């Protein structure tokens, strides 16, 4: 007979003490490979959580009380990049327990668009951030902070502001690509070195709030303010093609992530819920109704752990469908 | 060296030598006779210590030697079977345990039918019929594991019997049956059957000879042991299939067995576990000869189940038992068999359902509902399905599971717990086509597609979110509940109301009566999950916030025209819950923190109603207070908030119970509400502990109890009895004796009667509890009154 579905799972544990809404999450490994979770809060703090003791190791205050929207670590150092609504992108040195801003750069856009980084080589990184103009994306080289290119749609395109970015370089190709979701609901694929808009697809009718790409399948998914996810593919690395949409119970997706092993997709919902899908088939697997406010961000670590940060100031950590 | 031991050893060695080599009959017989001295049966006995030495160390050797000599020629060395008789006497008269062992050994060791095997089997029969087994057992009695050992021995004998049957020899095993019966009668079923059943289960599998031996074994168990044996077997068998293999058609052959299986275990006892019941009834169902018994059992079960007298007098546990047996029967019986006696069954069912639904005890009603649903679906499959509303719990689930039709054969067990997803290969092995990009085609790469085994969790709770329409103020809720045509808003208001009321007591008091009225009349206009609970909690919150006014209103509405029974019961529930909340210690501190001082602080003269003034005046005149404040529990540090308002909750409810109105007759058909009223009054009384009004409340409540004490409904009586206990707990002992001595005496004799004679177990228990409280009261007062 058919097995009864197991009751909705509970989080493995919860992290409290962020002090305000949790807007950004990022897993990294700390000293001796110990797993750490970084969270950015509405009040401008970055917390570093020890996942064994489940307590914050440190709280970094570098954004003048303004919301931290994006976090990323670089292997060197280790260094942490944090993006804040104070228009600063800070570079932190976290080695040996330090927590000092070693570098900072001024951003041009006040929007909510999160940056994206391509850290392929050990020394040179490529960073995509929203640019000065209303609709442009800047590509910078780190650590030199040189402006590599400025991606601006043609005059009549009316894409609106960029809302989410994803830099990406296929193994088979020397050229980095940028996927950008725009205010008008469309998704664009840019060839960064050629500064050329390769393809564009109208995926949503509302601003694209987040996107996630599965490079192995050359397929991705995006969410917006509306009640559906859009699944699309990159044909021949140049043509964006909408594959289908997936209807949701409630409108509003703030963030999406595909687990590194490409098995499952997690979405952060305005309806306070985290939704988990089987990525290949988009079959819904679980609805995690734990938070009591909007879920702003989700993140996976290499071992498959899922974290979700919410406006209820809590971070929930889940272990679902452990990878083998 | 011990001279005795060496003497015996020498003699034995010589004898063994002669026995193994001599062909002379006379020589042999004299040697055997000399050995018999050690068995102590002859006139010329050997000394006791020599006998002991012989039987401890040499007897089995001698026996083995004797077995070895057994042949037609050897026995014919002397005429008339003299030698054989002497030979056998060693086995029959020597130490029984060793003789038995050697016997079994030689029978087991015989490879094929032979002269020796036949002789040994005959000897075993003589051994058994001579009662030597008893001697074996006697020898074992000192040991701990006697009964399991006995079981093993029985198995050995059975094996021997089977072997000899194979060899074409007839055997009787009634002795073994008696042994088995005896052990069972002595209450050792678990021990002996725990050994026998697992082995027999294996041996009888697909082996007709073993099955026949087993059937014969149980058939020949004496009648007086039959019940013990059968009960043990039903318990020890893992299922009906095994039971059927072990028992065969015993129930059709033995009247006693039939009585035990179809009447005693079903109707006269109710001690079998559910698996036992399933085995028993499944056994009856497994053979066409036995199935008529199952139909008969169903008829009788249904008759008992439906008998109103049984419902009133049988313990609830037994009623559950009968109901379970009924459902199992129904699951086993086929359409045709049920149709054949459908009219008879339906008649019993309908009568039973009616009596059960009329009963005011919820478990009795629920049994009625479950059985009625299942039975009517089976008996009347073409009709519309019967569906009752009852809460699902372990019992209902268990019972409904019993009613599920049996699988035809016992299939393999369901797979175990969900398996963690296992990926086919590791991601490293993936080979990306370097020439071109991965196309998004599904099913293109096996590694990425190996995640089919991800099992979804339950997502039934994933509903639409509707928080946008939640009202923010109590008045908005009121407006939304009365006037709104927007059902989302209506539901949001209902969901938010309790929280808003508790958050803003002042705003609530402005509209408390209106709110109470709206909530009391609120109907579920759209399907709202948990509607009843939401409404009740909101009403309780309103009552707690503005206790005096709302409680008085609700209590007055209890006797008003044009309410449904449901609404009247709601009123009682809300009053009890609100009183409980108000009397909770520590509540006051929290309440005063969050708002301006409410009516809970101090009763002003203006708010004290007329009845209370009269009561208090009387209390003041008649009471000398010498132990002010010494009663009650240390835990309640703050004043009881219920104190000031208890009268509003309590007295209006007592006013008109004996005056029926057109739509509401407490002393007539609406006894369920009367029972609930009695329970509620008891609860209010209990919560009024340490309040000034407890004494008049207690007096009024005892009068109420007295008027209704012979009520025919058990639920009402239970309510009255718990009310008496509440009075005894809540009214200070001195005041009870001073103000209510006659009432107490009357109550006491009534309680004693109930405790002894009431048909309902819970009533008897409650009466005993109340009597104990009375006793305690007396004990507490006696030292006080003594100088």
mmCIF file of N, CA and C in Angstrom, chain B residues 202-308:
data_model
loop_
_atom_site.group_PDB
_atom_site.id
_atom_site.type_symbol
_atom_site.label_atom_id
_atom_site.label_comp_id
_atom_site.label_asym_id
_atom_site.label_seq_id
_atom_site.Cartn_x
_atom_site.Cartn_y
_atom_site.Cartn_z
ATOM 1 N N UNK B 202 6.652 -25.441 13.838
ATOM 2 C CA UNK B 202 7.555 -25.786 12.735
ATOM 3 C C UNK B 202 7.272 -27.212 12.259
ATOM 4 N N UNK B 203 7.117 -28.115 13.234
ATOM 5 C CA UNK B 203 6.988 -29.535 12.867
ATOM 6 C C UNK B 203 5.693 -29.807 12.111
ATOM 7 N N UNK B 204 4.627 -29.081 12.467
ATOM 8 C CA UNK B 204 3.339 -29.367 11.830
ATOM 9 C C UNK B 204 3.224 -28.700 10.474
ATOM 10 N N UNK B 205 4.158 -27.828 10.181
ATOM 11 C CA UNK B 205 4.078 -27.123 8.899
ATOM 12 C C UNK B 205 4.217 -28.113 7.750
ATOM 13 N N UNK B 206 3.141 -28.301 7.055
ATOM 14 C CA UNK B 206 3.163 -29.170 5.879
ATOM 15 C C UNK B 206 3.439 -30.629 6.187
ATOM 16 N N UNK B 207 3.258 -31.020 7.446
ATOM 17 C CA UNK B 207 3.480 -32.408 7.794
ATOM 18 C C UNK B 207 2.214 -32.973 8.423
ATOM 19 N N UNK B 208 1.503 -33.811 7.651
ATOM 20 C CA UNK B 208 0.197 -34.287 8.093
ATOM 21 C C UNK B 208 0.316 -35.169 9.321
ATOM 22 N N UNK B 209 1.369 -35.976 9.348
ATOM 23 C CA UNK B 209 1.511 -36.900 10.459
ATOM 24 C C UNK B 209 1.650 -36.120 11.761
ATOM 25 N N UNK B 210 2.536 -35.130 11.736
ATOM 26 C CA UNK B 210 2.715 -34.307 12.934
ATOM 27 C C UNK B 210 1.426 -33.595 13.296
ATOM 28 N N UNK B 211 0.719 -33.115 12.299
ATOM 29 C CA UNK B 211 -0.543 -32.429 12.592
ATOM 30 C C UNK B 211 -1.499 -33.380 13.286
ATOM 31 N N UNK B 212 -1.573 -34.611 12.761
ATOM 32 C CA UNK B 212 -2.525 -35.548 13.359
ATOM 33 C C UNK B 212 -2.138 -35.872 14.796
ATOM 34 N N UNK B 213 -0.842 -36.052 15.007
ATOM 35 C CA UNK B 213 -0.380 -36.338 16.367
ATOM 36 C C UNK B 213 -0.734 -35.174 17.297
ATOM 37 N N UNK B 214 -0.537 -33.982 16.791
ATOM 38 C CA UNK B 214 -0.809 -32.789 17.581
ATOM 39 C C UNK B 214 -2.309 -32.673 17.890
ATOM 40 N N UNK B 215 -3.134 -32.932 16.866
ATOM 41 C CA UNK B 215 -4.587 -32.865 17.099
ATOM 42 C C UNK B 215 -4.995 -33.867 18.167
ATOM 43 N N UNK B 216 -4.389 -35.070 18.032
ATOM 44 C CA UNK B 216 -4.741 -36.111 18.991
ATOM 45 C C UNK B 216 -4.295 -35.680 20.396
ATOM 46 N N UNK B 217 -3.126 -35.064 20.448
ATOM 47 C CA UNK B 217 -2.603 -34.613 21.742
ATOM 48 C C UNK B 217 -3.590 -33.669 22.421
ATOM 49 N N UNK B 218 -4.117 -32.715 21.683
ATOM 50 C CA UNK B 218 -5.017 -31.752 22.336
ATOM 51 C C UNK B 218 -6.398 -32.349 22.559
ATOM 52 N N UNK B 219 -6.802 -33.273 21.691
ATOM 53 C CA UNK B 219 -8.118 -33.905 21.867
ATOM 54 C C UNK B 219 -8.188 -34.686 23.169
ATOM 55 N N UNK B 220 -7.090 -35.350 23.474
ATOM 56 C CA UNK B 220 -7.143 -36.250 24.629
ATOM 57 C C UNK B 220 -6.878 -35.520 25.932
ATOM 58 N N UNK B 221 -6.665 -34.242 25.891
ATOM 59 C CA UNK B 221 -6.518 -33.498 27.149
ATOM 60 C C UNK B 221 -7.839 -33.593 27.904
ATOM 61 N N UNK B 222 -7.804 -33.958 29.162
ATOM 62 C CA UNK B 222 -9.051 -34.134 29.914
ATOM 63 C C UNK B 222 -9.874 -32.844 29.922
ATOM 64 N N UNK B 223 -11.198 -32.990 29.987
ATOM 65 C CA UNK B 223 -12.092 -31.840 29.929
ATOM 66 C C UNK B 223 -11.777 -30.784 30.976
ATOM 67 N N UNK B 224 -11.411 -31.271 32.149
ATOM 68 C CA UNK B 224 -11.197 -30.285 33.214
ATOM 69 C C UNK B 224 -9.974 -29.424 32.928
ATOM 70 N N UNK B 225 -9.081 -29.912 32.066
ATOM 71 C CA UNK B 225 -7.883 -29.122 31.740
ATOM 72 C C UNK B 225 -8.036 -28.391 30.417
ATOM 73 N N UNK B 226 -9.153 -28.632 29.732
ATOM 74 C CA UNK B 226 -9.308 -28.126 28.374
ATOM 75 C C UNK B 226 -9.225 -26.595 28.324
ATOM 76 N N UNK B 227 -9.917 -25.937 29.264
ATOM 77 C CA UNK B 227 -9.962 -24.478 29.229
ATOM 78 C C UNK B 227 -8.561 -23.895 29.406
ATOM 79 N N UNK B 228 -7.865 -24.406 30.416
ATOM 80 C CA UNK B 228 -6.528 -23.875 30.682
ATOM 81 C C UNK B 228 -5.624 -24.090 29.483
ATOM 82 N N UNK B 229 -5.745 -25.301 28.884
ATOM 83 C CA UNK B 229 -4.871 -25.632 27.763
ATOM 84 C C UNK B 229 -5.193 -24.729 26.564
ATOM 85 N N UNK B 230 -6.493 -24.580 26.280
ATOM 86 C CA UNK B 230 -6.877 -23.794 25.098
ATOM 87 C C UNK B 230 -6.476 -22.333 25.251
ATOM 88 N N UNK B 231 -6.711 -21.812 26.443
ATOM 89 C CA UNK B 231 -6.356 -20.413 26.657
ATOM 90 C C UNK B 231 -4.859 -20.205 26.458
ATOM 91 N N UNK B 232 -4.105 -21.152 26.996
ATOM 92 C CA UNK B 232 -2.660 -21.073 26.833
ATOM 93 C C UNK B 232 -2.255 -21.162 25.376
ATOM 94 N N UNK B 233 -2.902 -22.062 24.642
ATOM 95 C CA UNK B 233 -2.559 -22.233 23.227
ATOM 96 C C UNK B 233 -2.910 -20.989 22.417
ATOM 97 N N UNK B 234 -4.100 -20.414 22.708
ATOM 98 C CA UNK B 234 -4.509 -19.221 21.976
ATOM 99 C C UNK B 234 -3.496 -18.111 22.230
ATOM 100 N N UNK B 235 -3.018 -18.052 23.459
ATOM 101 C CA UNK B 235 -2.078 -17.004 23.800
ATOM 102 C C UNK B 235 -0.706 -17.244 23.172
ATOM 103 N N UNK B 236 -0.306 -18.518 23.154
ATOM 104 C CA UNK B 236 1.055 -18.806 22.685
ATOM 105 C C UNK B 236 1.150 -18.852 21.168
ATOM 106 N N UNK B 237 0.024 -19.016 20.482
ATOM 107 C CA UNK B 237 0.088 -19.120 19.028
ATOM 108 C C UNK B 237 0.219 -17.739 18.417
ATOM 109 N N UNK B 238 1.106 -17.584 17.459
ATOM 110 C CA UNK B 238 1.302 -16.272 16.865
ATOM 111 C C UNK B 238 0.172 -15.847 15.928
ATOM 112 N N UNK B 239 -0.728 -16.720 15.609
ATOM 113 C CA UNK B 239 -1.817 -16.305 14.731
ATOM 114 C C UNK B 239 -2.777 -17.429 14.495
ATOM 115 N N UNK B 240 -3.877 -17.142 13.825
ATOM 116 C CA UNK B 240 -4.900 -18.160 13.610
ATOM 117 C C UNK B 240 -4.400 -19.342 12.790
ATOM 118 N N UNK B 241 -3.461 -19.104 11.856
ATOM 119 C CA UNK B 241 -3.000 -20.208 11.016
ATOM 120 C C UNK B 241 -2.365 -21.291 11.873
ATOM 121 N N UNK B 242 -1.501 -20.832 12.790
ATOM 122 C CA UNK B 242 -0.816 -21.792 13.655
ATOM 123 C C UNK B 242 -1.808 -22.485 14.559
ATOM 124 N N UNK B 243 -2.724 -21.700 15.115
ATOM 125 C CA UNK B 243 -3.720 -22.270 16.011
ATOM 126 C C UNK B 243 -4.505 -23.343 15.270
ATOM 127 N N UNK B 244 -4.827 -23.059 14.039
ATOM 128 C CA UNK B 244 -5.604 -24.010 13.251
ATOM 129 C C UNK B 244 -4.799 -25.277 12.988
ATOM 130 N N UNK B 245 -3.518 -25.132 12.743
ATOM 131 C CA UNK B 245 -2.688 -26.305 12.525
ATOM 132 C C UNK B 245 -2.586 -27.161 13.776
ATOM 133 N N UNK B 246 -2.522 -26.491 14.933
ATOM 134 C CA UNK B 246 -2.314 -27.233 16.177
ATOM 135 C C UNK B 246 -3.604 -27.871 16.677
ATOM 136 N N UNK B 247 -4.729 -27.204 16.467
ATOM 137 C CA UNK B 247 -5.971 -27.682 17.061
ATOM 138 C C UNK B 247 -6.789 -28.525 16.099
ATOM 139 N N UNK B 248 -6.642 -28.327 14.802
ATOM 140 C CA UNK B 248 -7.524 -29.017 13.869
ATOM 141 C C UNK B 248 -8.967 -28.633 14.157
ATOM 142 N N UNK B 249 -9.851 -29.560 13.971
ATOM 143 C CA UNK B 249 -11.255 -29.244 14.222
ATOM 144 C C UNK B 249 -11.676 -29.646 15.626
ATOM 145 N N UNK B 250 -10.840 -29.341 16.559
ATOM 146 C CA UNK B 250 -11.120 -29.712 17.949
ATOM 147 C C UNK B 250 -12.497 -29.229 18.399
ATOM 148 N N UNK B 251 -12.840 -27.985 18.001
ATOM 149 C CA UNK B 251 -14.099 -27.421 18.505
ATOM 150 C C UNK B 251 -15.315 -28.190 18.005
ATOM 151 N N UNK B 252 -15.185 -28.881 16.895
ATOM 152 C CA UNK B 252 -16.341 -29.647 16.435
ATOM 153 C C UNK B 252 -16.359 -31.034 17.062
ATOM 154 N N UNK B 253 -15.264 -31.462 17.621
ATOM 155 C CA UNK B 253 -15.207 -32.807 18.198
ATOM 156 C C UNK B 253 -15.453 -32.791 19.697
ATOM 157 N N UNK B 254 -14.967 -31.758 20.349
ATOM 158 C CA UNK B 254 -15.089 -31.745 21.805
ATOM 159 C C UNK B 254 -16.064 -30.664 22.241
ATOM 160 N N UNK B 255 -17.119 -31.103 22.947
ATOM 161 C CA UNK B 255 -18.112 -30.143 23.428
ATOM 162 C C UNK B 255 -17.473 -29.123 24.360
ATOM 163 N N UNK B 256 -16.593 -29.646 25.165
ATOM 164 C CA UNK B 256 -15.955 -28.769 26.148
ATOM 165 C C UNK B 256 -15.136 -27.693 25.419
ATOM 166 N N UNK B 257 -14.375 -28.151 24.423
ATOM 167 C CA UNK B 257 -13.550 -27.200 23.700
ATOM 168 C C UNK B 257 -14.434 -26.152 23.014
ATOM 169 N N UNK B 258 -15.532 -26.612 22.462
ATOM 170 C CA UNK B 258 -16.440 -25.686 21.798
ATOM 171 C C UNK B 258 -16.967 -24.652 22.790
ATOM 172 N N UNK B 259 -17.328 -25.124 23.961
ATOM 173 C CA UNK B 259 -17.834 -24.210 24.981
ATOM 174 C C UNK B 259 -16.769 -23.173 25.349
ATOM 175 N N UNK B 260 -15.551 -23.651 25.540
ATOM 176 C CA UNK B 260 -14.479 -22.726 25.933
ATOM 177 C C UNK B 260 -14.235 -21.699 24.841
ATOM 178 N N UNK B 261 -14.151 -22.174 23.611
ATOM 179 C CA UNK B 261 -13.745 -21.277 22.530
ATOM 180 C C UNK B 261 -14.869 -20.338 22.111
ATOM 181 N N UNK B 262 -16.098 -20.781 22.116
ATOM 182 C CA UNK B 262 -17.160 -19.928 21.584
ATOM 183 C C UNK B 262 -17.975 -19.231 22.659
ATOM 184 N N UNK B 263 -17.852 -19.655 23.900
ATOM 185 C CA UNK B 263 -18.624 -18.962 24.928
ATOM 186 C C UNK B 263 -17.745 -18.408 26.038
ATOM 187 N N UNK B 264 -16.974 -19.286 26.608
ATOM 188 C CA UNK B 264 -16.270 -18.870 27.819
ATOM 189 C C UNK B 264 -15.304 -17.724 27.540
ATOM 190 N N UNK B 265 -14.462 -17.901 26.529
ATOM 191 C CA UNK B 265 -13.451 -16.871 26.270
ATOM 192 C C UNK B 265 -14.080 -15.604 25.694
ATOM 193 N N UNK B 266 -15.280 -15.715 25.130
ATOM 194 C CA UNK B 266 -15.893 -14.535 24.521
ATOM 195 C C UNK B 266 -16.837 -13.814 25.470
ATOM 196 N N UNK B 267 -17.624 -14.593 26.221
ATOM 197 C CA UNK B 267 -18.705 -13.943 26.985
ATOM 198 C C UNK B 267 -18.488 -13.969 28.486
ATOM 199 N N UNK B 268 -17.892 -15.036 28.972
ATOM 200 C CA UNK B 268 -17.814 -15.148 30.429
ATOM 201 C C UNK B 268 -16.546 -14.514 30.975
ATOM 202 N N UNK B 269 -15.572 -14.329 30.091
ATOM 203 C CA UNK B 269 -14.347 -13.658 30.529
ATOM 204 C C UNK B 269 -14.096 -12.514 29.564
ATOM 205 N N UNK B 270 -13.253 -11.611 29.971
ATOM 206 C CA UNK B 270 -12.829 -10.629 28.972
ATOM 207 C C UNK B 270 -11.351 -10.326 29.155
ATOM 208 N N UNK B 271 -10.602 -11.423 29.330
ATOM 209 C CA UNK B 271 -9.195 -11.248 29.668
ATOM 210 C C UNK B 271 -8.267 -11.427 28.465
ATOM 211 N N UNK B 272 -8.815 -11.916 27.332
ATOM 212 C CA UNK B 272 -7.924 -12.140 26.193
ATOM 213 C C UNK B 272 -7.459 -10.799 25.636
ATOM 214 N N UNK B 273 -6.204 -10.768 25.189
ATOM 215 C CA UNK B 273 -5.725 -9.570 24.512
ATOM 216 C C UNK B 273 -6.301 -9.556 23.101
ATOM 217 N N UNK B 274 -6.175 -8.411 22.442
ATOM 218 C CA UNK B 274 -6.738 -8.318 21.097
ATOM 219 C C UNK B 274 -6.091 -9.317 20.135
ATOM 220 N N UNK B 275 -4.760 -9.488 20.143
ATOM 221 C CA UNK B 275 -4.198 -10.521 19.260
ATOM 222 C C UNK B 275 -4.760 -11.913 19.553
ATOM 223 N N UNK B 276 -5.013 -12.195 20.858
ATOM 224 C CA UNK B 276 -5.591 -13.496 21.187
ATOM 225 C C UNK B 276 -6.976 -13.632 20.575
ATOM 226 N N UNK B 277 -7.762 -12.556 20.704
ATOM 227 C CA UNK B 277 -9.106 -12.588 20.112
ATOM 228 C C UNK B 277 -9.002 -12.838 18.617
ATOM 229 N N UNK B 278 -8.031 -12.184 17.996
ATOM 230 C CA UNK B 278 -7.888 -12.354 16.555
ATOM 231 C C UNK B 278 -7.508 -13.786 16.211
ATOM 232 N N UNK B 279 -6.627 -14.375 17.025
ATOM 233 C CA UNK B 279 -6.255 -15.759 16.781
ATOM 234 C C UNK B 279 -7.468 -16.666 16.930
ATOM 235 N N UNK B 280 -8.180 -16.455 18.019
ATOM 236 C CA UNK B 280 -9.310 -17.319 18.340
ATOM 237 C C UNK B 280 -10.355 -17.259 17.221
ATOM 238 N N UNK B 281 -10.792 -16.047 16.903
ATOM 239 C CA UNK B 281 -11.865 -15.915 15.912
ATOM 240 C C UNK B 281 -11.348 -16.264 14.517
ATOM 241 N N UNK B 282 -10.094 -15.968 14.272
ATOM 242 C CA UNK B 282 -9.507 -16.344 12.988
ATOM 243 C C UNK B 282 -9.469 -17.857 12.846
ATOM 244 N N UNK B 283 -9.198 -18.531 13.951
ATOM 245 C CA UNK B 283 -9.200 -19.995 13.934
ATOM 246 C C UNK B 283 -10.570 -20.515 13.547
ATOM 247 N N UNK B 284 -11.598 -19.937 14.153
ATOM 248 C CA UNK B 284 -12.951 -20.384 13.826
ATOM 249 C C UNK B 284 -13.254 -20.143 12.350
ATOM 250 N N UNK B 285 -12.659 -19.081 11.793
ATOM 251 C CA UNK B 285 -12.996 -18.706 10.420
ATOM 252 C C UNK B 285 -12.253 -19.542 9.393
ATOM 253 N N UNK B 286 -11.244 -20.319 9.840
ATOM 254 C CA UNK B 286 -10.335 -20.889 8.843
ATOM 255 C C UNK B 286 -10.792 -22.200 8.238
ATOM 256 N N UNK B 287 -11.873 -22.757 8.713
ATOM 257 C CA UNK B 287 -12.300 -24.041 8.172
ATOM 258 C C UNK B 287 -13.807 -24.008 7.997
ATOM 259 N N UNK B 288 -14.277 -24.600 6.907
ATOM 260 C CA UNK B 288 -15.707 -24.523 6.621
ATOM 261 C C UNK B 288 -16.529 -25.208 7.709
ATOM 262 N N UNK B 289 -15.960 -26.214 8.344
ATOM 263 C CA UNK B 289 -16.717 -26.880 9.405
ATOM 264 C C UNK B 289 -16.883 -25.985 10.631
ATOM 265 N N UNK B 290 -15.926 -25.079 10.807
ATOM 266 C CA UNK B 290 -15.966 -24.233 12.013
ATOM 267 C C UNK B 290 -16.697 -22.939 11.776
ATOM 268 N N UNK B 291 -16.873 -22.537 10.535
ATOM 269 C CA UNK B 291 -17.454 -21.209 10.267
ATOM 270 C C UNK B 291 -18.857 -21.038 10.827
ATOM 271 N N UNK B 292 -19.710 -22.090 10.806
ATOM 272 C CA UNK B 292 -21.027 -21.886 11.432
ATOM 273 C C UNK B 292 -20.902 -21.413 12.872
ATOM 274 N N UNK B 293 -19.853 -21.886 13.554
ATOM 275 C CA UNK B 293 -19.651 -21.453 14.943
ATOM 276 C C UNK B 293 -19.360 -19.958 15.003
ATOM 277 N N UNK B 294 -18.651 -19.480 13.981
ATOM 278 C CA UNK B 294 -18.311 -18.057 13.956
ATOM 279 C C UNK B 294 -19.572 -17.220 13.745
ATOM 280 N N UNK B 295 -20.432 -17.685 12.824
ATOM 281 C CA UNK B 295 -21.689 -16.968 12.598
ATOM 282 C C UNK B 295 -22.494 -16.944 13.887
ATOM 283 N N UNK B 296 -22.536 -18.106 14.542
ATOM 284 C CA UNK B 296 -23.288 -18.187 15.792
ATOM 285 C C UNK B 296 -22.690 -17.227 16.821
ATOM 286 N N UNK B 297 -21.366 -17.200 16.896
ATOM 287 C CA UNK B 297 -20.713 -16.305 17.852
ATOM 288 C C UNK B 297 -21.066 -14.860 17.546
ATOM 289 N N UNK B 298 -21.076 -14.500 16.271
ATOM 290 C CA UNK B 298 -21.409 -13.125 15.901
ATOM 291 C C UNK B 298 -22.814 -12.785 16.371
ATOM 292 N N UNK B 299 -23.757 -13.708 16.133
ATOM 293 C CA UNK B 299 -25.136 -13.441 16.553
ATOM 294 C C UNK B 299 -25.193 -13.178 18.050
ATOM 295 N N UNK B 300 -24.527 -14.048 18.789
ATOM 296 C CA UNK B 300 -24.605 -13.913 20.241
ATOM 297 C C UNK B 300 -23.875 -12.669 20.722
ATOM 298 N N UNK B 301 -22.747 -12.374 20.086
ATOM 299 C CA UNK B 301 -22.004 -11.163 20.458
ATOM 300 C C UNK B 301 -22.864 -9.934 20.228
ATOM 301 N N UNK B 302 -23.527 -9.901 19.077
ATOM 302 C CA UNK B 302 -24.318 -8.730 18.729
ATOM 303 C C UNK B 302 -25.505 -8.602 19.675
ATOM 304 N N UNK B 303 -26.052 -9.747 20.050
ATOM 305 C CA UNK B 303 -27.180 -9.719 20.972
ATOM 306 C C UNK B 303 -26.734 -9.141 22.312
ATOM 307 N N UNK B 304 -25.600 -9.630 22.792
ATOM 308 C CA UNK B 304 -25.081 -9.125 24.064
ATOM 309 C C UNK B 304 -24.741 -7.644 23.959
ATOM 310 N N UNK B 305 -24.115 -7.293 22.843
ATOM 311 C CA UNK B 305 -23.695 -5.906 22.631
ATOM 312 C C UNK B 305 -24.889 -4.972 22.662
ATOM 313 N N UNK B 306 -26.021 -5.470 22.122
ATOM 314 C CA UNK B 306 -27.179 -4.599 22.000
ATOM 315 C C UNK B 306 -28.112 -4.646 23.194
ATOM 316 N N UNK B 307 -27.868 -5.540 24.116
ATOM 317 C CA UNK B 307 -28.806 -5.667 25.228
ATOM 318 C C UNK B 307 -28.664 -4.470 26.166
ATOM 319 N N UNK B 308 -29.794 -3.792 26.383
ATOM 320 C CA UNK B 308 -29.713 -2.566 27.177
ATOM 321 C C UNK B 308 -29.323 -2.886 28.613
#
